[in-house]
mmCIF file of C-alpha atoms in Angstrom:
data_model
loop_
_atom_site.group_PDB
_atom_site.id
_atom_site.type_symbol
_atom_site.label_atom_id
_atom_site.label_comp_id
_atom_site.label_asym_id
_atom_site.label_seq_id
_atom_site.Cartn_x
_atom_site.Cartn_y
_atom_site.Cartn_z
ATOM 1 C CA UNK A 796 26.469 -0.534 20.591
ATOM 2 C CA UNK A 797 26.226 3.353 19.916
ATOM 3 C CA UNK A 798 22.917 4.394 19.033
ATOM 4 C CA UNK A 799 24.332 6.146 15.259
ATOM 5 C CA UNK A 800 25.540 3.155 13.829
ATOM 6 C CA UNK A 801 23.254 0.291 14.299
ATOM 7 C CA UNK A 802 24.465 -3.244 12.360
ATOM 8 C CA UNK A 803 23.418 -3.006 9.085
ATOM 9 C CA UNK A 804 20.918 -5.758 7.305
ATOM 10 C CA UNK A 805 22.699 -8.151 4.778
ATOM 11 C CA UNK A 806 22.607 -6.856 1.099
ATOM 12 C CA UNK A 807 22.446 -9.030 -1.544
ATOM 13 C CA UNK A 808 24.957 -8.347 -4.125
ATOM 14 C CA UNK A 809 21.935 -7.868 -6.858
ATOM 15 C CA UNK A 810 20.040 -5.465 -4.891
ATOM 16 C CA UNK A 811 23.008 -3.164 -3.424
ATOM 17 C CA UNK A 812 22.265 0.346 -3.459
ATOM 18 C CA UNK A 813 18.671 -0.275 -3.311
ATOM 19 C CA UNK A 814 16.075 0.557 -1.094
ATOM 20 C CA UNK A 815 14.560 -1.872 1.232
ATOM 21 C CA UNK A 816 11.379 -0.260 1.215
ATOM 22 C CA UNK A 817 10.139 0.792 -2.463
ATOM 23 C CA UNK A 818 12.954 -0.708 -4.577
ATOM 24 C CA UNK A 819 14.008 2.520 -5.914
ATOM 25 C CA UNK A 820 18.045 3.728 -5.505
ATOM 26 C CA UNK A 821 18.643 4.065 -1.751
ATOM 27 C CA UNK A 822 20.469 7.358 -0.685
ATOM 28 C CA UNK A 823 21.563 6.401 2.707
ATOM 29 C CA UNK A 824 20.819 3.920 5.533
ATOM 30 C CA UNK A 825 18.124 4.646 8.098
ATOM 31 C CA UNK A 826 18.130 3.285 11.568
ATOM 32 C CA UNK A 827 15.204 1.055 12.489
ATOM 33 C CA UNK A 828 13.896 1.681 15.371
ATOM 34 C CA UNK A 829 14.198 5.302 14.313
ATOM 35 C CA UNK A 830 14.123 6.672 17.770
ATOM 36 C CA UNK A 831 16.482 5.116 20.583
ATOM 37 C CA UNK A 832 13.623 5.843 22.854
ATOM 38 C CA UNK A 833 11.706 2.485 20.829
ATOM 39 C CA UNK A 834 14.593 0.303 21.098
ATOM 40 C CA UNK A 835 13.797 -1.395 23.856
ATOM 41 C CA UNK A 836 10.051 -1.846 22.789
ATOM 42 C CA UNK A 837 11.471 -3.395 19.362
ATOM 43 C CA UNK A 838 10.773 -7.347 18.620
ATOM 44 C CA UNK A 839 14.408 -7.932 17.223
ATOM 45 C CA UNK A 840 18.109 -6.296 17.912
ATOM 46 C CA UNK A 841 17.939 -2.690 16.352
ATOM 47 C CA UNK A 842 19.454 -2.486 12.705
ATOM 48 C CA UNK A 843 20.060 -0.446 9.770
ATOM 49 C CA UNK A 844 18.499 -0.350 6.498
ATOM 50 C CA UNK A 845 19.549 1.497 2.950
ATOM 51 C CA UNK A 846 16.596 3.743 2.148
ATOM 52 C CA UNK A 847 15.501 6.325 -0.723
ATOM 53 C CA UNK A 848 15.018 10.433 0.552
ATOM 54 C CA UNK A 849 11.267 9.328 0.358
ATOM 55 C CA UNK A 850 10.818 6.473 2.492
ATOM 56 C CA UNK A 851 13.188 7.652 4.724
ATOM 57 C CA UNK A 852 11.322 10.452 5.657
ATOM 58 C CA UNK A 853 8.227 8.461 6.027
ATOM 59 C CA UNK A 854 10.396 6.428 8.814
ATOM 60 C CA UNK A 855 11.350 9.459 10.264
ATOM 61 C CA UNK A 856 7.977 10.631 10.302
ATOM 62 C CA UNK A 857 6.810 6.701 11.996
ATOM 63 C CA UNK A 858 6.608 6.053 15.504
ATOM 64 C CA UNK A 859 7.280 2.181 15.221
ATOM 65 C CA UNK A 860 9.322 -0.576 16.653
ATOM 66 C CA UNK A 861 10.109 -3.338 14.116
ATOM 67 C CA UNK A 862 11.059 -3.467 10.341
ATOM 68 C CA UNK A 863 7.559 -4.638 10.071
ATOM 69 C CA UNK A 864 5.803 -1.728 10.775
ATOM 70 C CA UNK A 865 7.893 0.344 9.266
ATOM 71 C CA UNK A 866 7.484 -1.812 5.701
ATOM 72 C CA UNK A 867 3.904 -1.092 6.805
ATOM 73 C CA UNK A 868 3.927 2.623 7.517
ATOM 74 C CA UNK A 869 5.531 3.381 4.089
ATOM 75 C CA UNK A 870 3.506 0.978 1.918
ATOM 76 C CA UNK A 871 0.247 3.063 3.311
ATOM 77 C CA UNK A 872 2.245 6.293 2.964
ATOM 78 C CA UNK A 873 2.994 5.900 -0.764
ATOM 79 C CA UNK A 874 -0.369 4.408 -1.418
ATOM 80 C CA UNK A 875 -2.174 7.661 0.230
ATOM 81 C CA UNK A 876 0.550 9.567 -1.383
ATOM 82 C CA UNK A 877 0.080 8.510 -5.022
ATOM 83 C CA UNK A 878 -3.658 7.674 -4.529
ATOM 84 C CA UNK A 879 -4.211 8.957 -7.883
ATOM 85 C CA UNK A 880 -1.611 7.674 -10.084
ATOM 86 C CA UNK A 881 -2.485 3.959 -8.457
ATOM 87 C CA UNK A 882 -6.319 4.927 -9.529
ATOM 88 C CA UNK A 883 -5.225 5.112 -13.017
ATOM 89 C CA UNK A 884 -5.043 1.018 -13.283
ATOM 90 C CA UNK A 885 -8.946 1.144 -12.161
ATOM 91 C CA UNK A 886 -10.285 3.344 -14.256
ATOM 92 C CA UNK A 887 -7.840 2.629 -17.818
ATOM 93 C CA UNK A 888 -6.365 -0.695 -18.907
ATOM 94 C CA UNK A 889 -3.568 -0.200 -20.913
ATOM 95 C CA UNK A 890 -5.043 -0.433 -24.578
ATOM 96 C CA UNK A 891 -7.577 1.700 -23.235
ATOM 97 C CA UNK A 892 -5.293 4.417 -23.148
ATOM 98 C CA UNK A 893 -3.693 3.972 -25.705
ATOM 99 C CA UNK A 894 -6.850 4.022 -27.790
ATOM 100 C CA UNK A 895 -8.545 6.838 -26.083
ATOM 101 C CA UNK A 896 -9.486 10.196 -27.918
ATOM 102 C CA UNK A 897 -7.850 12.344 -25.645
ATOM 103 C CA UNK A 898 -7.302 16.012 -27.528
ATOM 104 C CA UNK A 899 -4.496 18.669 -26.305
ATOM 105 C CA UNK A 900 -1.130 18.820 -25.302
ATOM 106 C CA UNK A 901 -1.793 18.080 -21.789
ATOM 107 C CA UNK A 902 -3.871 14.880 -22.299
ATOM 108 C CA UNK A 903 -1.451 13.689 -24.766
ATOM 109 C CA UNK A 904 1.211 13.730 -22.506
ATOM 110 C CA UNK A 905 -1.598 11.827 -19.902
ATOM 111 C CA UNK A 906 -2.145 9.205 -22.933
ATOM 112 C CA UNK A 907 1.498 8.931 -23.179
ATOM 113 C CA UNK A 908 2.893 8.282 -19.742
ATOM 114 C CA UNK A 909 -0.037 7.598 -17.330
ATOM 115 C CA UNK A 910 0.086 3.804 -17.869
ATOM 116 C CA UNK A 911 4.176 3.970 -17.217
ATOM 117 C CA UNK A 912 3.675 5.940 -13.780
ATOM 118 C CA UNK A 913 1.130 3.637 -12.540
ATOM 119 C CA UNK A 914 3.142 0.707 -12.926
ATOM 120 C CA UNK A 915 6.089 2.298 -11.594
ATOM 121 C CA UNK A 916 4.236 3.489 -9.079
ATOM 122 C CA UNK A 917 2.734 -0.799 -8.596
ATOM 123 C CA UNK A 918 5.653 -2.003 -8.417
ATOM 124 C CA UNK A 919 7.298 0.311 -5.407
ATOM 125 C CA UNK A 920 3.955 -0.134 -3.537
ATOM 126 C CA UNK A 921 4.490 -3.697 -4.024
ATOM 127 C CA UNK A 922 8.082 -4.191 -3.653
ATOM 128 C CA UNK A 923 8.601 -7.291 -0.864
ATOM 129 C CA UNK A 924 12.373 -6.357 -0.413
ATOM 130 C CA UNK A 925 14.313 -9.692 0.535
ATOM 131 C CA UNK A 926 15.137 -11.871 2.975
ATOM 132 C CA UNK A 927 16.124 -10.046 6.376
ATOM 133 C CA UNK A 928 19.385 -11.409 8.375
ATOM 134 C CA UNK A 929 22.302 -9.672 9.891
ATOM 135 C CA UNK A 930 25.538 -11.810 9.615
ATOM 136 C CA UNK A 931 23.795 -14.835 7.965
ATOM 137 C CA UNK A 932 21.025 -14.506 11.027
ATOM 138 C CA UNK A 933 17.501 -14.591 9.842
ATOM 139 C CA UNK A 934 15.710 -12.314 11.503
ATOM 140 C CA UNK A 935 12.200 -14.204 13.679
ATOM 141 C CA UNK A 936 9.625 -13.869 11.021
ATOM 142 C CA UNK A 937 6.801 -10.970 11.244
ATOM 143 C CA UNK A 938 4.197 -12.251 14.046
ATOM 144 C CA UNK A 939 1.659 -9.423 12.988
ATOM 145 C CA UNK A 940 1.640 -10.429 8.777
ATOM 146 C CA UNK A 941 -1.444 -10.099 7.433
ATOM 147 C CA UNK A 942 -2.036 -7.513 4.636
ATOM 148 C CA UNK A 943 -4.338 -7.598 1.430
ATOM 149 C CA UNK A 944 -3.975 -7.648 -2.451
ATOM 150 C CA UNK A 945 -6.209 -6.777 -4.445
ATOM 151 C CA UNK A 946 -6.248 -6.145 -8.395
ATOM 152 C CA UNK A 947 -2.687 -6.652 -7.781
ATOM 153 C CA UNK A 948 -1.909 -4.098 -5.472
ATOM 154 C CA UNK A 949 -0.875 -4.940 -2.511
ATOM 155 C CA UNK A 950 -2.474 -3.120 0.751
ATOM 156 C CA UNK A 951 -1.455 -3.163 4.345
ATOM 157 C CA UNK A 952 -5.110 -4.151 5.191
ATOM 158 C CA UNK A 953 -8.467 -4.465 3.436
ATOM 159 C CA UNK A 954 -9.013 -1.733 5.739
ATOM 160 C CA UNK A 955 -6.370 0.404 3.710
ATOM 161 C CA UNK A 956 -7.879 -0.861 0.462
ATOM 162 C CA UNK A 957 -11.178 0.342 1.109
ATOM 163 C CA UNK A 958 -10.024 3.729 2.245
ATOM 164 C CA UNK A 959 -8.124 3.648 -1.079
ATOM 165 C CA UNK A 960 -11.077 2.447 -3.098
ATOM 166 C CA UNK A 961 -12.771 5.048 -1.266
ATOM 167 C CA UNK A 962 -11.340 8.018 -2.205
ATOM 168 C CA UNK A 963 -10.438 6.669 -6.074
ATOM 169 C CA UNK A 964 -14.031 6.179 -6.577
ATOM 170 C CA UNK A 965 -15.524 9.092 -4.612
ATOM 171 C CA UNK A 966 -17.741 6.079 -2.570
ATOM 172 C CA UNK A 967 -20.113 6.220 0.136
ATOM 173 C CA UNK A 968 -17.303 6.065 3.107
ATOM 174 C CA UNK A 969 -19.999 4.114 4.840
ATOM 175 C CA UNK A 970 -21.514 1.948 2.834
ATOM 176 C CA UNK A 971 -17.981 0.031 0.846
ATOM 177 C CA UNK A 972 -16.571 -0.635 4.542
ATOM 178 C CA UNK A 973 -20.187 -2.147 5.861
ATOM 179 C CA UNK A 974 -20.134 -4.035 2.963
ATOM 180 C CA UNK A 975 -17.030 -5.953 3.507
ATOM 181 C CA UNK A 976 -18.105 -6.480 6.767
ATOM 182 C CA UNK A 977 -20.992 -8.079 5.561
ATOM 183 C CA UNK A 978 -19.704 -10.239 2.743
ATOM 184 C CA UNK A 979 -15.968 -10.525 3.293
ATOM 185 C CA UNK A 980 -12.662 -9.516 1.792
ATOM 186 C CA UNK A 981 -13.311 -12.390 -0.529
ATOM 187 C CA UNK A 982 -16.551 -10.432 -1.817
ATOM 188 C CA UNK A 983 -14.311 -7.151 -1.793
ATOM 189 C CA UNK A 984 -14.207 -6.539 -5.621
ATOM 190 C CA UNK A 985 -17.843 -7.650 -5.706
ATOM 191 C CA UNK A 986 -18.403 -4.734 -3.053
ATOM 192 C CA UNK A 987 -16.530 -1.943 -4.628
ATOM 193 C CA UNK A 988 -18.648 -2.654 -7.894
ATOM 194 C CA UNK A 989 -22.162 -2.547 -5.855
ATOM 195 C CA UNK A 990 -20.647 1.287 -4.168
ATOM 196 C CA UNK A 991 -20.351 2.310 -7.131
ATOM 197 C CA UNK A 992 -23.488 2.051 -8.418
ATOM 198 C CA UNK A 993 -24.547 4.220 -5.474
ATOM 199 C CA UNK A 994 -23.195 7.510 -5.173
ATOM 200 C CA UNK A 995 -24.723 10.477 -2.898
ATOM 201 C CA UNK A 996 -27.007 8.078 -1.087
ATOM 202 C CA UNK A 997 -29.085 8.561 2.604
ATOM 203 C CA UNK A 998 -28.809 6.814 5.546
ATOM 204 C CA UNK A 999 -32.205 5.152 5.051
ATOM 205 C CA UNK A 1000 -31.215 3.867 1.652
ATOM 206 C CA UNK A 1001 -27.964 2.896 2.699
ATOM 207 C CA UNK A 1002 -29.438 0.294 5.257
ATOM 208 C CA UNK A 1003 -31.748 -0.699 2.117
ATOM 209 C CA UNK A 1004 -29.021 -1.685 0.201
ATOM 210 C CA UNK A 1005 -26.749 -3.450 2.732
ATOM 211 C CA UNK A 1006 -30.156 -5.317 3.419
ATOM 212 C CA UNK A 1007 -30.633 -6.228 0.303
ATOM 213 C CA UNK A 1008 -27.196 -7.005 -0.392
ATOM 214 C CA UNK A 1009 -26.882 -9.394 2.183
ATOM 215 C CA UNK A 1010 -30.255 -11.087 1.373
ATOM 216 C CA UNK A 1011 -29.458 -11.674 -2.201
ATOM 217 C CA UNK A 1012 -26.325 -13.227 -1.032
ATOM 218 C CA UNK A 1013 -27.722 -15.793 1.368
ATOM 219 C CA UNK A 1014 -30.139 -16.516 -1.526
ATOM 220 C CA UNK A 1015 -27.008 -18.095 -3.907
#
């Protein structure tokens, strides 16, 4: 098998042309492992997979073995990437924007299409691809699944949501993470509501609230 043309994936005749990865128009196919140097490392027989310009640089960019982790690497890529546009569907439901004040040309044009990119925006973050064979062969299923949703995003790992959460929010980067740790990923929305509450905090109070977190919980 030469190294620049790899089998490609089977394409369902609704999806050709589209991009494994995000759903969006594919350009060209990308080679997965990327490097020949990971082939040998890589769980199943190395394949090829239509991609857009975007997440094919992000596989480029990757240092990974299976289709997996690359569906990994570019779901936290574009989720870093458009941190902000995602943020929009936690701080604005849609009739919220549309009945907000907002005065200028600029913010108009915010009123007007903010909604539409952040549920473009969902929806390639989201986008689950389909079933993976090569001439009718399934490929084995991914050992290391795991991920997280939450308000319907979906997230590579609660760890990646709170980062995300994190940075939307301007949080406490200690406290959100040591609160999940404390009450679980089932608790995370719960959480994320209690960071924000405290903004700019100490060490000292930090602990205090944690403490008291976790007490009141037991309490239930």
């Amino acid at each position: 098998m030469s190294f620049d043309h790899y089998p490609k994936i089977d394409i369902p005749f609704d999806v050709r042309y589209t991009c494994l990865f995000c759903g969006e128009p594919s350009n060209s196919d990308v080679n997965i492992p990327f490097s020949a140097d990971d082939i040998h490392n890589a769980p199943h027989d190395p394949l090829s997979v239509p991609a857009c310009t975007e997440c094919t640089s992000v596989v480029k960019a990757a240092r990974c073995q299976s289709i997996y982790q690359y569906r990994n690497a570019v779901k936290a890529a574009l989720t870093r990437k458009y941190q902000k546009v995602l943020s929009i569907g936690s701080n604005w439901t849609e009739q919220e924007l549309q009945e907000s004040e907002f005065e200028g040309a600029a913010f108009e044009g915010f009123k007007r299409s903010a909604w539409m990119m952040f549920t473009m925006t969902k929806e390639r973050v989201n986008y689950a691809g389909w079933p993976l064979c090569v001439d009718g062969i399934p490929l084995a299923a991914d050992d290391e699944a795991g991920g997280f949703t939450f308000d319907g995003t979906d997230f590579v790992s609660v760890e990646h949501a709170i980062e995300h959460y994190i940075k939307t929010f301007h949080l406490d980067a200690i406290l959100l993470p040591e609160l999940v740790k404390a009450l679980g990923k089932d608790k995370f929305g719960y959480a994320v509501r209690v960071s924000r509450l405290y903004l700019g905090i100490t060490g000292s109070e930090r602990m205090q609230i944690i403490a008291d977190i976790v007490e009141a919980q037991t309490e239930v």
